[in-house]
Structures are given as C-alpha cells and as structure tokens.
Amino acid sequence: MLVKGLAVLTWVAALLSFSEPFVAAHRRNFTYDRHNFLLDGAPMKLIGGQMDPQRIPPQYWTQRLQMAKAMGLNTIFSYIFWNNLEPRPGEWDFGGRNNISRFMRLAQQEGLYVVLRPGPYICGEHEWGGFPAWLSQVPGMAVRQNNKPFLDATRAYLEQLGKHLANSHISKGGPILMTQLENEYGSFGKDKAYLQATADILKANFDGFLYTNDGGGKGYLDGGTLHGVLAETDGSPKTGFESRDKFVTDPTMLGPQLDGEYYVTWIDHWSSKSTHQYTSGKPAATKGVLNDLDWILAGNNSFSIYMFHGGTNWGFENGGLWADNQLNAVTSSYDYGAPLDEAGRPTQIYRQIREMISKHVPAGTIPNIPNLPNMTTVGDFRLQPALALWDIRGDKPAAQTTNPATMESLGQAYGFVLYEHKVAKAVSGVLAPGDGPRDRVIVYVNGAKVGVIDKTYAKPATVKVNLKQGDLLQLFVENLGRIDYSQLLKEQLKGIVGQVKVGANTVLEGWSTYSIPLSSLPSTLNDKTKAPEIRDGRTPVFYKGTLNTPKGTSNDLSGDTFLALPNGIKGNVWVNGNHLGRYWTVGPQQSLYVPGAYLHGGNRPNDVVVLELEPKANTDMIGRGLATRVWSNNPDPDAP
C-alpha cells in the first residue's frame, strides 16, 4: 500500500505542477494591426530565437533561457514533438524533456515570451517531422491531408497538449503569444480544407491568434496561407517580406512582417563528404547575418533565429532529408552552428548578434552574459566487450512470414530489425532487399559480413551472394531516421518493404524477423559469462566501460564533456542509461555531447555502454572526454 500511496502522491503532484500559476500571472492582450504586433496596445518587435525544449536536458532549461535573454532575445520559438509525447496511441508522456508547461514557466521567470509551434507536422530535422511512427499502421491514414484518420489523431494530440498548456497563454497570465498553424505547408501541398480543419482544432484548444510560416515565393504562399490567419515567411528576409507584400492580397492574412526562421547557418548530416556547417568566425558570412538582422529591426519588423540553440537529437530522434535520390541522415548533434552551441556556450557570433541587438533596444535592458564553467576533459578509458547483440534477440522471432515484416508492423518505431532466412536451394547473384534499403542493411552469411547496402548513397553498394542449401542469410537493418522534409514523408515504413530477391528472378521466401528497438539497455549486459570474442566481419557487440569525471566537477555544467570514440566505426552510446545518440566515423560529428547533468560528478564512476555495429579484432575500444569539440570527416569503410 505504501508503494501505491507514493505513486498516487507523485501523480497528484504532477497534475498540480501542470496547473501551477505562473510567477508573473498577469493577463495581457497580444494582437496586431497592419504593421505592428501589439502587447496591451503598445507596439512590440519579436526579437526571437528557436529553442526546442525536447532537445535539451530539463536540468539546463533555465541556463539556456538565461543565455537567450543575455543575447538580447525577448521571445523563444519552440517546436513540440508529437512523437515524443504520444509514443504509442493514447499513451501520453509529459515528464522530463516533455514537460512543456514547465519550460514555459521557466521562460516567463526569465522575462521571455514564447511562440508555440506544435505542428502537427514540424519538420525540424526531427524523426518524421514529429509524427509518431504508429501513424503508418492506422487504416486509411494520409498525413497532412484532409483525411479523417489523420485529423482524428491530430485532434487527440492537440487536445492533450492544449490541456497541458491550459495556463500557459498570455491571456491566462502565461508567456505564449501566438501559435503557428502547421509548418511551411506551402512546400508540401495546398489542401485548404486540411489547413482549415487544423486551424479549427488549434483554436479550440489554444488561446490567442494563429499564424502561418512559409518560404518566400508565390507557390509557397499560395499553398500554405489560409483566410483569416496571419501570413509570415522565413529564409531571406528581403525576399520573404517582398514576396508577402506582392503575393498575399487577402487583407485577413496581412499584418506585421516576421521572418519566422532566419537561418544563421544550416544542417549537418552524416557523410564523409559533408563538412560541419557554421558561420561564427567567418567574417563575410557573419557580416551578412548581422546586416540582415539589423535591417529587419531597423524596419520595425521581427525575426526568429533558426536555431538560436540547436541542442541534441537524443537517441534515435534525428530525422532525414531526401535529396538526389539519397537519404541525408541528420547527425545526433543538432549544434546547427547556432550562436549558442550544443553545450550551451556562447560563440563569437552570439556576442556579435548581442551587440547588434543592443542598438535597437533601450540601454541596460540586456543582462550580462552569465559566467560559465569550462568543458571537462576526461582521459582515455577502455571499454570491454560485454555482449553480442544477437544474444538479446530471444529464441522466438517477432514474426515468421513469407516476405520480411516491416518495422512498424512489429509495433516498433526505432532501432534495428534482424531478418533471417534459411536457404532451401542454392542460388547466387546480386541481393535486392525489398524496394531498396531502409535505411542501412548489413548482410551476413553464416554469421560473416559480406557487405553493406546503404541508402545514404544515391547508388548503394552492390552486394553479391553465393548461397548454398542450408546457409543462414541475415539482413540487419538500421532505421537512420524517417524523412522529415519531402513529398516522400507521406510513407515512412522502415526495415524491409517487399520481397527479397537474389539475381533477376529468385525470390527468397520464409523469413524470421527479430525486433531490436533498444528502447532500453539489456539487463544481460552485466552477465560476464556472455562476453563475446571479437572477430572481424562478425556481428554487432556491446562494450562497457567506466568514465570517471575529475575532482571538482558536479552533475551540472561543470561536468559537460564531448565523448569521442576514436576507434569506433558506427554505433550508439549510452551514459548512465541515457541514450546520447549515434556515432559514425564518416563525420562530420566525431564526438557526442555528454551533459554534466547526466553524470555523477566528483570523481565517481559513470557507466558507458557502446553498441559497435562493426567491431574490429585486435582493436581496443577507447573513450575520451574532450573539452573542445573537433569536427572532421573520414572515409567510409563501407563506401560503394
């Protein structure tokens, strides 16, 4: 009874925290006229920046918000990730990084307003643009359309989020000024019935007015705007503002100009040929940014820097972009070359933007930049082989089917799927897994690696197999992130979709499918009798080790470090059970951000688990903590 009683008290406390009144609970009125946003009737410029709470450890929300205020921002723009809030249909999680109402309260405590960007589609280089993977299994589902199954699911999501944020709007004494309708819909479609239905759902669950945000072009604005909803643009401010003035003629869509996403730089994706994107420290590029932002403010207009602070694509949360017939899988780091880097430290351009903003606001209104501890260095530590990945799959497959089962049909959203086929008749030729790799397939015959088929290449490698009767063919498939921007995001099944062929005509039928989502670490990691022998070309292996933070550090910013695995090829990392994300030798990301908040600090041991997908014999798995991040690229050992 004591345990049940504690659970009830915890639940009640959580409910009370959602409805807790804001510190400065003063009901205000935020609206606009043809040229100005108006706060209680007085003109207001939104000096904003994008920062998504679900990409930041909640222990650091206050610090990141203080850094926004110290750069001169007055408004935070925030995406909300539906898939994180509703991982399974009807199951809601508003704790930890998903406690959005707490983030709103903290923003208000720091004197900041918020613009809410809840989607349902948000793009943001996030997994499937924020859609839950289970949507693909709903009969009749068609995303971002006037489709009843999709609108029903959207309504359920926005109703729950609306309840969670019931006291967060400015009309209720909270910081939320306005809410975005969908996200750059003109880049996808022109279904006005869908936009209207979504607008109606938002209006029923959120106070304040709505706005749309689209690229600066006629096609974008024609498709993405809606009668009665304020139209805004993103990208180049001059192009966007001129396009709205020229192409938006409906007076119910007109009002002050806002560059809803001003890009200081751009996205990083995994590739040996893709270098880290950044602007800070480049004089010409920095001058362009400062001139643009200065021009916006001098014209009495508003902006949001995308990103002000990018944060991290934790675990398997990254999305992917489709371009030139290949998947550009976004890195775990969402540093984005932002003014405030992934670890919450100001860059050179942060200080330059701060100086520029100070010319447009009353003297003394921008607080001093807080003093921050340096990043922590951790000496080399060795990780030991602990468990073969195949040992956690279980004896019974999740599905036994004629053709391979998709990841989603297994009730699985992220991670890996292992497919096994016992060869009944000898066959040889080029292997064709379904309609193409989704997204990276390591091919094994009798436990030995024979090749990799990787859709991050426009022309993936050709893998030839020579199968004898009785051979075991294994296809190990990794979901590298569902597409978040493109017409292809309509259908985002993972694993193997369709038949597996060898050569032109032979279809391999009869598959056992094993689900390996890795939503948590296997308990058998501590079973020392299962430690595997490392051999080249063999199956993935978990390694374990201990990271000891230096004396004087604690579980806060003073413990922050960047974890590098110089001998690793590709895999995933957990620290004290927190899934940091992926690593891949191709770069440009060569280290993973480890928040001090995830560490014990004070020279205490911290458990590090590494899943290496391509272990190498006679090669130590070494970890080290870096105080300064190094971005670089290496050749892909599995390149076509």
XYZ file of C-alpha atoms in Angstrom:
640
model
C 0.000 0.000 0.000
C 2.909 2.360 0.688
C 4.184 1.986 -2.872
C 0.709 2.618 -4.298
C 0.287 5.609 -1.992
C 3.569 7.120 -3.128
C 2.585 6.589 -6.739
C -0.700 8.421 -6.198
C 1.051 11.301 -4.453
C 3.544 11.551 -7.319
C 0.706 11.602 -9.840
C -1.181 14.294 -7.913
C 1.966 16.392 -7.613
C 2.472 16.111 -11.372
C -1.070 17.283 -12.027
C -0.626 20.219 -9.665
C 2.632 21.181 -11.387
C 0.805 21.364 -14.723
C -1.731 23.812 -13.331
C 0.709 25.763 -11.161
C 0.170 29.509 -11.680
C 2.865 31.496 -13.431
C 5.143 33.694 -11.373
C 4.074 36.846 -13.197
C 0.472 35.736 -13.668
C -0.838 38.932 -15.246
C -3.385 38.516 -18.017
C -2.398 40.527 -21.041
C -3.581 41.064 -24.583
C -1.365 40.278 -27.571
C -2.670 41.156 -31.017
C -1.571 43.012 -34.145
C -2.531 45.668 -36.657
C -1.352 46.064 -40.235
C 2.230 46.957 -39.261
C 2.826 46.065 -35.613
C 2.490 43.336 -33.065
C 0.739 44.885 -30.070
C 1.150 43.994 -26.403
C -1.616 45.686 -24.408
C -1.899 48.116 -27.301
C 1.808 49.058 -27.408
C 3.944 48.116 -30.457
C 6.294 45.185 -29.862
C 9.056 43.689 -32.019
C 9.636 39.954 -31.575
C 13.386 39.529 -31.203
C 13.304 35.774 -31.197
C 15.250 32.578 -31.479
C 14.349 28.923 -31.902
C 14.996 26.592 -28.988
C 13.167 23.271 -28.623
C 12.816 22.071 -25.011
C 12.727 18.390 -26.002
C 16.269 18.715 -27.394
C 17.689 19.999 -24.089
C 18.147 18.278 -20.701
C 15.445 19.824 -18.469
C 18.108 20.469 -15.815
C 19.586 23.010 -18.251
C 16.428 24.772 -19.417
C 16.945 27.756 -17.113
C 20.561 28.229 -18.159
C 19.712 28.101 -21.874
C 16.877 30.604 -21.367
C 19.163 32.936 -19.446
C 21.613 32.805 -22.342
C 18.807 33.737 -24.735
C 17.911 36.739 -22.600
C 21.575 37.740 -22.390
C 21.878 37.791 -26.198
C 19.028 40.285 -26.295
C 16.154 37.990 -27.252
C 12.678 38.616 -25.881
C 10.876 35.635 -27.416
C 11.549 31.903 -27.731
C 10.089 29.965 -30.657
C 9.606 26.278 -29.837
C 8.635 23.219 -31.832
C 6.766 20.470 -29.997
C 7.478 16.844 -30.974
C 4.234 14.874 -31.104
C 6.010 11.501 -31.361
C 7.782 12.094 -28.030
C 4.524 12.966 -26.283
C 2.492 10.034 -27.653
C 4.944 7.167 -28.304
C 2.026 4.713 -28.546
C -1.596 5.505 -29.393
C -3.317 7.025 -26.367
C -0.247 6.777 -24.107
C 0.936 10.240 -23.064
C 4.262 11.322 -21.590
C 4.573 14.874 -20.226
C 7.516 14.176 -17.943
C 11.205 15.086 -18.205
C 12.033 16.678 -21.566
C 8.330 16.515 -22.443
C 7.157 18.711 -19.546
C 6.495 21.619 -21.888
C 4.442 23.609 -19.374
C 7.416 23.693 -17.003
C 9.602 25.052 -19.808
C 7.010 27.786 -20.361
C 7.031 28.732 -16.677
C 10.821 28.927 -16.670
C 10.824 31.080 -19.809
C 8.458 33.508 -18.143
C 10.568 33.597 -14.997
C 13.474 34.765 -17.177
C 11.336 37.523 -18.701
C 10.827 35.796 -22.058
C 7.745 35.285 -24.211
C 7.102 32.152 -26.274
C 5.719 31.421 -29.736
C 4.313 27.893 -29.883
C 4.936 25.704 -32.953
C 3.048 22.452 -32.223
C 2.518 21.174 -35.760
C 1.110 18.552 -36.006
C 3.941 18.492 -38.568
C 7.047 20.444 -37.542
C 9.904 19.284 -39.843
C 12.841 20.475 -37.717
C 15.146 17.633 -38.867
C 13.271 15.536 -36.319
C 12.109 11.958 -36.885
C 9.287 12.016 -39.495
C 8.756 15.718 -38.837
C 7.351 14.914 -35.389
C 4.807 12.292 -36.480
C 4.602 9.121 -34.361
C 5.697 6.004 -36.278
C 2.445 4.240 -35.388
C 0.502 6.568 -37.687
C 1.660 4.430 -40.611
C -0.329 1.473 -39.229
C -3.657 3.315 -38.930
C -6.029 2.140 -41.713
C -6.689 4.801 -44.335
C -4.062 7.172 -42.939
C -2.810 10.011 -45.158
C -0.691 12.613 -43.356
C -1.028 16.374 -43.880
C -4.279 15.999 -45.807
C -7.991 16.451 -45.198
C -8.068 12.854 -44.053
C -10.310 11.729 -41.193
C -7.865 9.240 -39.581
C -5.109 11.847 -39.620
C -7.317 14.650 -38.321
C -8.693 12.378 -35.584
C -5.156 11.577 -34.427
C -4.171 15.241 -34.708
C -7.177 16.299 -32.638
C -6.312 13.838 -29.867
C -2.714 15.125 -29.785
C -3.597 18.819 -29.769
C -6.327 18.343 -27.171
C -3.844 16.708 -24.790
C -1.211 19.367 -25.446
C -3.856 22.070 -25.018
C -4.806 20.722 -21.587
C -1.145 20.531 -20.612
C -0.623 24.182 -21.610
C -4.010 25.473 -20.435
C -2.476 28.160 -18.190
C 0.464 28.977 -20.444
C -1.135 31.547 -22.754
C -0.717 35.252 -22.276
C -4.465 35.668 -21.847
C -4.186 33.386 -18.784
C -1.064 35.053 -17.387
C 1.429 32.863 -19.235
C 4.123 33.621 -21.837
C 2.672 32.127 -25.074
C 1.912 34.945 -27.503
C 0.619 33.064 -30.551
C 0.551 29.621 -32.177
C 1.773 28.523 -35.590
C -0.594 26.653 -37.898
C 1.153 23.597 -39.387
C 4.661 24.320 -40.742
C 5.715 25.530 -44.199
C 2.674 23.779 -45.633
C 3.127 25.529 -48.986
C 6.267 23.430 -49.509
C 4.109 20.307 -49.342
C 0.577 20.944 -50.575
C -2.361 23.302 -50.975
C -5.209 21.467 -49.230
C -7.117 24.378 -47.732
C -9.735 22.078 -46.209
C -6.949 20.397 -44.233
C -5.485 23.724 -43.115
C -8.921 24.961 -42.047
C -9.662 21.786 -40.103
C -6.297 22.003 -38.333
C -6.835 25.701 -37.609
C -10.201 24.886 -36.060
C -8.601 22.257 -33.798
C -5.903 24.708 -32.708
C -8.409 27.466 -31.998
C -10.488 25.086 -29.887
C -7.507 24.158 -27.702
C -5.158 27.170 -27.614
C -5.802 30.836 -26.828
C -4.568 33.670 -28.982
C -4.292 34.039 -32.732
C -2.686 31.741 -35.310
C -0.111 32.455 -37.985
C 1.385 30.520 -40.908
C 5.049 30.351 -41.858
C 6.179 29.622 -45.432
C 9.042 30.180 -47.823
C 9.298 33.455 -49.688
C 7.756 32.572 -53.034
C 4.384 32.645 -54.745
C 3.903 28.869 -54.788
C 4.780 28.537 -51.113
C 2.431 31.338 -50.086
C -0.407 30.214 -52.344
C -0.314 26.751 -50.805
C 0.459 27.496 -47.167
C -1.678 30.522 -46.270
C -5.266 30.477 -45.006
C -8.004 33.099 -44.977
C -8.214 34.729 -41.565
C -4.730 33.626 -40.454
C -1.717 35.963 -40.334
C 0.767 35.014 -43.090
C 4.505 35.124 -42.367
C 7.632 33.994 -44.224
C 11.056 32.568 -43.499
C 14.523 32.439 -45.066
C 15.955 35.571 -46.669
C 14.087 38.477 -45.029
C 14.121 40.769 -48.039
C 12.862 38.035 -50.372
C 10.269 36.869 -47.854
C 8.921 40.299 -46.969
C 8.765 41.375 -50.624
C 7.028 38.125 -51.588
C 4.363 38.547 -48.932
C 3.738 42.137 -49.965
C 3.425 41.063 -53.598
C 1.593 37.748 -53.439
C -0.607 37.916 -50.330
C -3.529 40.178 -51.118
C -6.193 38.836 -48.732
C -6.395 41.567 -46.033
C -7.274 38.968 -43.359
C -3.783 37.464 -43.798
C -1.852 40.728 -43.550
C -0.100 42.242 -40.561
C 3.428 42.912 -39.297
C 6.341 41.190 -41.016
C 8.092 38.322 -39.226
C 10.976 36.255 -40.533
C 9.846 33.081 -38.775
C 13.115 31.223 -39.436
C 16.204 33.299 -40.134
C 18.988 30.815 -40.879
C 22.337 31.737 -39.381
C 23.706 28.524 -40.899
C 22.456 25.072 -41.898
C 22.078 21.368 -41.095
C 24.727 18.671 -40.586
C 24.193 15.176 -41.969
C 26.283 12.018 -41.870
C 28.658 11.752 -44.833
C 32.385 11.589 -45.419
C 31.846 14.410 -47.912
C 29.712 16.710 -45.727
C 31.665 19.106 -43.518
C 30.311 20.805 -40.391
C 28.133 23.824 -41.159
C 28.916 27.016 -39.248
C 29.070 30.795 -39.637
C 30.729 32.019 -36.439
C 34.296 33.137 -37.114
C 33.743 33.585 -40.859
C 33.863 37.380 -41.408
C 31.913 37.582 -44.667
C 29.176 35.183 -43.586
C 28.872 36.864 -40.179
C 28.588 40.294 -41.786
C 25.695 39.036 -43.901
C 23.854 37.752 -40.836
C 24.353 40.938 -38.850
C 23.295 43.119 -41.769
C 20.110 41.089 -42.305
C 19.061 41.134 -38.662
C 19.899 44.821 -38.321
C 17.810 45.561 -41.453
C 14.841 43.661 -40.008
C 14.889 45.547 -36.709
C 15.549 48.932 -38.330
C 12.426 48.390 -40.418
C 10.347 47.804 -37.274
C 9.946 44.121 -38.151
C 10.527 40.875 -36.229
C 12.606 37.708 -36.551
C 13.367 34.330 -35.054
C 16.888 32.976 -35.460
C 16.827 29.323 -36.516
C 18.490 27.937 -34.494
C 19.444 30.156 -31.565
C 20.307 26.955 -29.699
C 20.004 23.641 -31.501
C 20.542 21.092 -28.743
C 20.702 17.358 -29.420
C 18.832 14.699 -31.362
C 18.901 12.235 -28.476
C 18.814 8.505 -29.106
C 17.074 7.737 -32.408
C 15.266 11.098 -32.639
C 17.042 12.537 -35.687
C 15.227 12.877 -38.987
C 16.485 12.759 -42.524
C 16.185 14.815 -45.688
C 15.714 13.297 -49.129
C 17.842 14.815 -51.881
C 19.303 13.490 -55.132
C 17.836 10.025 -54.551
C 19.581 9.529 -51.226
C 18.864 9.916 -47.532
C 20.730 12.717 -45.787
C 20.536 11.339 -42.248
C 20.870 14.201 -39.740
C 23.570 13.891 -37.097
C 22.850 13.310 -33.411
C 24.296 16.723 -32.734
C 21.861 19.487 -33.623
C 24.503 22.106 -32.890
C 23.435 23.718 -36.182
C 26.311 26.182 -35.974
C 23.970 28.137 -33.695
C 25.007 31.240 -31.710
C 24.613 29.175 -28.526
C 26.351 25.869 -29.195
C 25.113 22.371 -28.342
C 26.669 22.592 -24.867
C 25.068 25.969 -24.112
C 28.239 28.033 -24.559
C 28.207 31.343 -26.457
C 30.089 31.551 -29.746
C 31.714 34.556 -31.354
C 28.600 35.291 -33.420
C 26.486 35.146 -30.247
C 28.381 38.151 -28.922
C 28.218 39.941 -32.278
C 24.441 39.495 -32.546
C 24.117 40.674 -28.940
C 25.990 43.867 -29.781
C 23.807 44.455 -32.851
C 20.552 43.926 -30.908
C 21.725 46.323 -28.180
C 21.496 49.166 -30.720
C 17.756 48.554 -31.131
C 16.633 48.228 -27.503
C 16.782 50.621 -24.546
C 20.155 50.771 -22.810
C 20.507 48.445 -19.860
C 17.738 46.053 -20.892
C 20.089 43.235 -21.959
C 21.586 41.458 -18.919
C 25.226 40.479 -18.658
C 26.285 37.142 -20.120
C 26.417 34.644 -17.231
C 29.785 33.185 -16.295
C 30.026 29.539 -17.346
C 32.407 26.766 -16.293
C 34.757 25.330 -18.876
C 34.022 21.992 -20.504
C 35.593 18.963 -18.795
C 38.416 16.790 -20.128
C 38.398 13.061 -19.342
C 41.439 10.899 -20.030
C 41.317 7.770 -22.148
C 39.376 4.843 -20.717
C 38.951 1.382 -22.168
C 35.668 -0.318 -22.939
C 35.485 -4.123 -22.814
C 33.328 -6.429 -24.974
C 30.277 -7.313 -22.883
C 27.514 -8.830 -25.006
C 26.828 -9.812 -28.609
C 23.754 -8.029 -29.947
C 22.298 -11.262 -31.304
C 22.222 -12.642 -27.738
C 19.383 -10.280 -26.795
C 17.077 -11.104 -29.686
C 15.367 -14.015 -27.917
C 14.665 -17.506 -29.202
C 11.272 -16.704 -30.676
C 11.049 -14.276 -33.620
C 8.578 -11.392 -33.533
C 7.186 -12.556 -36.875
C 7.505 -15.503 -39.255
C 6.265 -14.515 -42.686
C 6.643 -15.297 -46.374
C 8.249 -11.912 -47.007
C 10.009 -9.767 -44.382
C 7.780 -7.835 -41.973
C 8.234 -4.066 -41.760
C 9.467 -2.461 -38.554
C 6.129 -0.736 -37.967
C 4.120 -3.968 -38.362
C 6.075 -5.284 -35.368
C 4.859 -2.356 -33.258
C 8.392 -0.940 -33.366
C 9.294 2.676 -34.078
C 13.089 2.983 -33.921
C 16.296 0.985 -33.720
C 17.056 -2.184 -35.641
C 15.427 -5.253 -37.196
C 17.149 -8.563 -37.878
C 15.822 -10.763 -40.686
C 16.874 -14.410 -41.051
C 16.332 -16.818 -43.942
C 17.402 -20.467 -44.120
C 18.431 -21.179 -47.701
C 16.410 -24.038 -49.181
C 18.058 -24.136 -52.603
C 21.445 -22.914 -53.784
C 21.342 -19.534 -55.507
C 23.804 -16.781 -56.381
C 23.582 -13.221 -57.653
C 23.025 -9.634 -56.606
C 20.966 -9.243 -53.427
C 17.967 -6.886 -53.637
C 16.319 -6.273 -50.222
C 12.753 -5.163 -50.884
C 12.236 -1.863 -52.685
C 15.623 -0.631 -51.504
C 17.454 -0.239 -48.182
C 15.507 1.478 -45.400
C 17.994 2.639 -44.472
C 21.207 0.674 -43.956
C 21.482 -3.094 -44.347
C 24.445 -5.146 -43.148
C 24.394 -8.519 -44.920
C 25.717 -11.662 -43.220
C 26.018 -15.230 -44.485
C 26.530 -17.810 -41.736
C 27.423 -15.005 -39.325
C 30.100 -13.424 -41.544
C 29.626 -9.951 -43.020
C 29.549 -9.897 -46.815
C 28.558 -6.267 -47.474
C 26.603 -3.132 -46.615
C 23.752 -1.614 -48.625
C 23.359 1.999 -47.524
C 20.736 4.479 -48.761
C 22.798 7.472 -47.676
C 24.331 6.891 -51.110
C 22.393 7.610 -54.316
C 23.863 4.373 -55.674
C 24.267 1.952 -52.747
C 26.836 -0.808 -52.943
C 26.037 -3.921 -54.958
C 26.251 -6.984 -52.718
C 26.593 -10.354 -54.419
C 25.874 -13.540 -52.500
C 26.650 -17.167 -53.231
C 24.196 -19.118 -51.098
C 24.301 -22.870 -50.597
C 21.489 -25.030 -49.294
C 21.362 -24.766 -45.514
C 23.150 -21.387 -45.344
C 21.789 -18.720 -42.993
C 21.252 -15.330 -44.637
C 20.886 -12.451 -42.157
C 19.880 -8.899 -43.016
C 20.458 -6.424 -40.188
C 18.556 -3.211 -40.912
C 19.029 0.144 -39.183
C 16.464 2.941 -39.223
C 18.642 6.035 -39.751
C 15.719 8.430 -39.249
C 12.440 8.906 -41.090
C 12.337 11.633 -43.694
C 11.164 14.936 -42.231
C 11.071 17.114 -45.359
C 9.956 15.979 -48.820
C 6.925 14.578 -50.552
C 8.335 11.163 -49.569
C 7.447 11.765 -45.916
C 3.919 10.588 -46.778
C 5.011 6.945 -46.456
C 7.772 6.181 -43.995
C 7.942 2.437 -43.366
C 11.276 1.063 -42.164
C 13.010 -2.305 -42.256
C 12.476 -4.262 -45.476
C 9.462 -3.381 -47.581
C 8.609 -6.013 -50.193
C 10.319 -9.165 -51.433
C 13.972 -10.089 -51.118
C 15.468 -11.222 -54.404
C 18.740 -12.784 -55.482
C 19.537 -12.155 -59.090
C 16.787 -11.210 -61.502
C 14.209 -13.873 -60.714
C 14.773 -15.712 -57.427
C 12.561 -14.586 -54.546
C 13.620 -15.760 -51.090
C 10.532 -16.709 -49.129
C 10.251 -17.675 -45.466
C 11.654 -15.124 -43.035
C 12.066 -14.928 -39.283
C 12.052 -11.340 -38.071
C 13.524 -10.186 -34.755
C 12.672 -6.810 -33.262
C 15.598 -4.925 -31.667
C 14.256 -1.463 -30.720
C 16.823 -0.804 -27.942
C 14.361 1.424 -26.132
C 16.322 0.370 -23.047
C 19.580 -1.439 -22.447
C 19.532 -5.237 -21.990
C 19.814 -6.488 -18.413
C 22.202 -9.233 -19.556
C 24.933 -6.626 -20.117
C 26.112 -7.471 -16.606
C 26.370 -11.208 -17.299
C 30.133 -11.723 -17.617
C 29.668 -15.244 -18.998
C 28.268 -13.733 -22.214
C 31.315 -11.590 -23.105
C 31.968 -12.287 -26.808
C 35.173 -12.840 -28.722
C 35.753 -10.042 -31.218
C 36.365 -11.152 -34.788
C 36.486 -9.058 -37.936
C 33.369 -9.102 -40.059
C 31.194 -10.513 -37.309
C 28.016 -9.291 -35.710
C 27.492 -6.160 -33.532
C 28.779 -6.076 -29.962
C 28.038 -4.081 -26.808
C 31.096 -2.709 -24.992
C 31.119 -1.484 -21.390
C 33.409 0.908 -19.599
C 33.635 3.498 -16.836
C 34.081 7.235 -17.244
C 35.431 8.999 -14.154
C 34.890 12.734 -14.030
C 37.655 14.867 -12.479
C 37.506 16.043 -8.905
C 35.717 19.341 -8.526
C 33.086 18.621 -11.156
C 29.441 18.039 -10.294
C 26.302 16.991 -12.097
C 25.862 20.365 -13.782
C 27.554 22.426 -16.496
C 30.954 21.883 -14.858
C 30.771 18.216 -15.836
C 29.901 18.735 -19.508
C 32.174 16.972 -21.968
C 32.266 15.634 -25.531
C 32.715 11.864 -25.674
C 34.901 10.660 -28.555
C 35.423 7.029 -29.642
C 38.494 7.278 -31.882
C 38.468 3.574 -32.833
C 34.727 3.268 -33.343
C 33.205 2.742 -36.787
C 29.472 3.137 -36.259
C 27.041 2.664 -33.409
C 25.265 4.139 -30.426
C 26.261 5.332 -26.952
C 24.560 5.337 -23.547
C 25.914 7.062 -20.415
C 24.292 6.079 -17.117
C 21.404 4.728 -19.176
C 20.897 7.973 -21.135
C 20.945 7.333 -24.886
C 23.201 10.065 -26.295
C 22.704 9.120 -29.947
C 24.720 7.722 -32.842
C 28.369 7.971 -33.802
C 29.826 7.272 -37.241
C 33.419 7.632 -38.340
C 32.380 9.338 -41.604
C 31.596 12.541 -39.665
C 31.346 15.463 -39.579
C 30.335 14.728 -35.974
C 33.193 12.941 -34.196
C 32.031 13.239 -30.581
C 28.797 13.106 -28.602
C 27.679 15.771 -26.137
C 27.542 14.433 -22.571
C 25.713 16.831 -20.230
C 27.140 17.002 -16.738
C 23.519 16.616 -15.626
C 23.727 13.000 -16.858
C 26.907 12.296 -14.869
C 27.539 11.623 -11.194
C 30.460 14.062 -10.949
C 33.078 14.355 -8.243
C 35.409 11.578 -9.454
C 32.632 8.982 -9.291
C 32.280 6.231 -11.890
C 29.786 6.591 -14.723
C 28.641 3.633 -16.795
C 29.301 3.910 -20.525
C 27.782 1.426 -22.971
C 28.714 1.417 -26.650
C 26.981 -0.643 -29.312
C 29.539 -1.039 -32.093
C 27.915 -2.286 -35.281
C 31.185 -3.231 -36.988
C 33.643 -4.384 -34.306
C 37.282 -4.930 -35.242
C 39.547 -7.642 -33.878
C 42.747 -6.584 -32.100
C 41.440 -3.025 -31.763
C 40.778 -1.505 -28.357
C 37.543 0.424 -27.925
C 38.705 3.657 -26.288
C 36.627 6.542 -24.957
C 37.828 10.030 -24.050
C 36.171 13.245 -22.933
C 37.049 16.396 -24.865
C 36.760 19.969 -23.645
C 36.845 21.282 -27.213
C 34.871 19.625 -29.969
C 36.635 18.685 -33.200
C 34.588 18.311 -36.379
C 36.125 16.223 -39.152
C 35.452 13.624 -41.816
C 36.904 10.200 -42.537
C 36.499 7.826 -45.483
C 33.573 5.427 -45.187
C 34.956 1.889 -44.806
C 31.696 0.608 -46.326
C 31.514 3.073 -49.230
C 30.173 1.665 -52.520
